[in-house]
Amino acid sequence: MKRIILVRYGEIILKGLNRPVFEDKLIGNIRSAILKSGNARIFKSQGRIYIEPQEENYDFDFVLQKITRIFGVVSVSPVWKIDTDYDQIKATALKVASDLVVQYGYKTFKLETKRGNKKFPMQSPEISADLGGYILENIPGLTVDVKNPDFTVHLEVRESSYVYSDIIKAHGGMPMGSNGKATLLLSGGIDSPVAGWMMGKRGVEIEAVHFYSYPYTSERAKQKVVDLAQILSQYCGKFKLHVVPFTEIQLAINDNCPEDQLTIIMRRIMMRIAEIIARKTNSMALITGESMGQVASQTMQSLYCTDSAVNMPVFRPLIGMDKVEVIDIARKIDTFETSILPYEDCCTVFVAKHPQTKPKLEKIMKSEAAVDFEPLIERAVEATEVIVLKP
Ligand code: ATP
Ligand code: MG
């Protein structure tokens, strides 16, 4: 009887002939995420991944926590692996049930059997009935409730057999690195970390860019962005955050462009710089946390103007989401508490009282012509600080 970890994955199974490529990528990502937890054998079999510790003091909690953050993983279970032998199955199922009853005082349970091994002489319903009866006989006070049990004992009969109760949900998606790379415009707000996470969930590797207007925004505001990037790296793996000094550009916009166009021009310059960094780092697209109509710079007309500043696709995974939906995800992925820290952002420092909600591209471009942005952009890119984030 061996304690191991069972990893389930979903969408990859639909990949037909390419499936092994995605599976191997996922296994590689799992392997590097849990490298520090000790020696383990990681392998796939029949649409599942198994992690078998090869040492005594294997850190299961650490591994479970890491694996539930790996994109592509749908759920994980710590399981008991035994031989496909009915006496062993009975003993293990009883142990799993009695451990839970002792620990949590549970009163009701059900048994679920999957029989993948057609050579096993009993069929699933027969196993469930017999094994359930055996557990009931041996744990006084416990009853069966098939609709709403306190716990479920799962049994899978394959070449070996597996017994477990816990199924810990993960986020699903596609394995990181299976869908190219994009550059995330990461502010200290609620939205952009969620946007980066959502693209990461689809297997997109990220690089991040933050625009920093020191001393109008403080060292603490920058640290907040680094902290958010750090949380993201727990899902997206190691990536680079490019911190671009933006003060000179903001002051130039402020001094030379019409007040009601400040935000949109600033957003366009951010996009241009992000695109330069994206090309340098082999990203094929940009990612922002914009959502349709949320603020003046996120109306259809404004987004048209920002998109026109660049020549690569701009992904806005939050475009159709309400703020409450975004906040739900931010809480789920642990960025929310950091995002709501009250430090100022460059967008909030240089802000117009009445920004245009329906900017016209030609007019915006005319206003931009008042500043020679090229050398300013070049200097900002040159002075960019690169911070490496690791999970
Ligand atoms: P967020 O919550 O991500 O800050 P927001 O709804 O507050 O978004 P804005 O502040 O207008 O909206 O920013 C829109 C998008 O522009 C952000 O989601 C982010 O992708 C990008 N962005 C804004 N400010 C910065 C910044 N200082 N550095 C990098 N990207 C930024
Ligand atoms: Mg913001």
GROMACS .gro file of C-alpha atoms and ligand atoms in nm, residues 187-192 267 294-295 298 323 345-348, ligand 2:
model
   16
  187SER     CA    1  -0.060   4.775  -1.351
  188GLY     CA    2  -0.113   4.754  -0.977
  189GLY     CA    3  -0.491   4.728  -1.028
  190ILE     CA    4  -0.735   4.440  -0.999
  191ASP     CA    5  -0.785   4.372  -1.369
  192SER     CA    6  -0.449   4.324  -1.537
  267ARG     CA    7  -0.241   5.454  -2.324
  294GLN     CA    8  -1.548   5.026  -1.768
  295VAL     CA    9  -1.390   5.373  -1.791
  298GLN     CA   10  -1.223   5.155  -2.242
  323LYS     CA   11  -1.617   4.398  -1.234
  345ASP     CA   12  -0.082   5.430  -1.009
  346CYS     CA   13   0.047   5.649  -1.291
  347CYS     CA   14  -0.300   5.641  -1.449
  348THR     CA   15  -0.458   5.787  -1.139
  393MG      MG   16  -0.565   5.075  -1.323
   0.00000   0.00000   0.00000
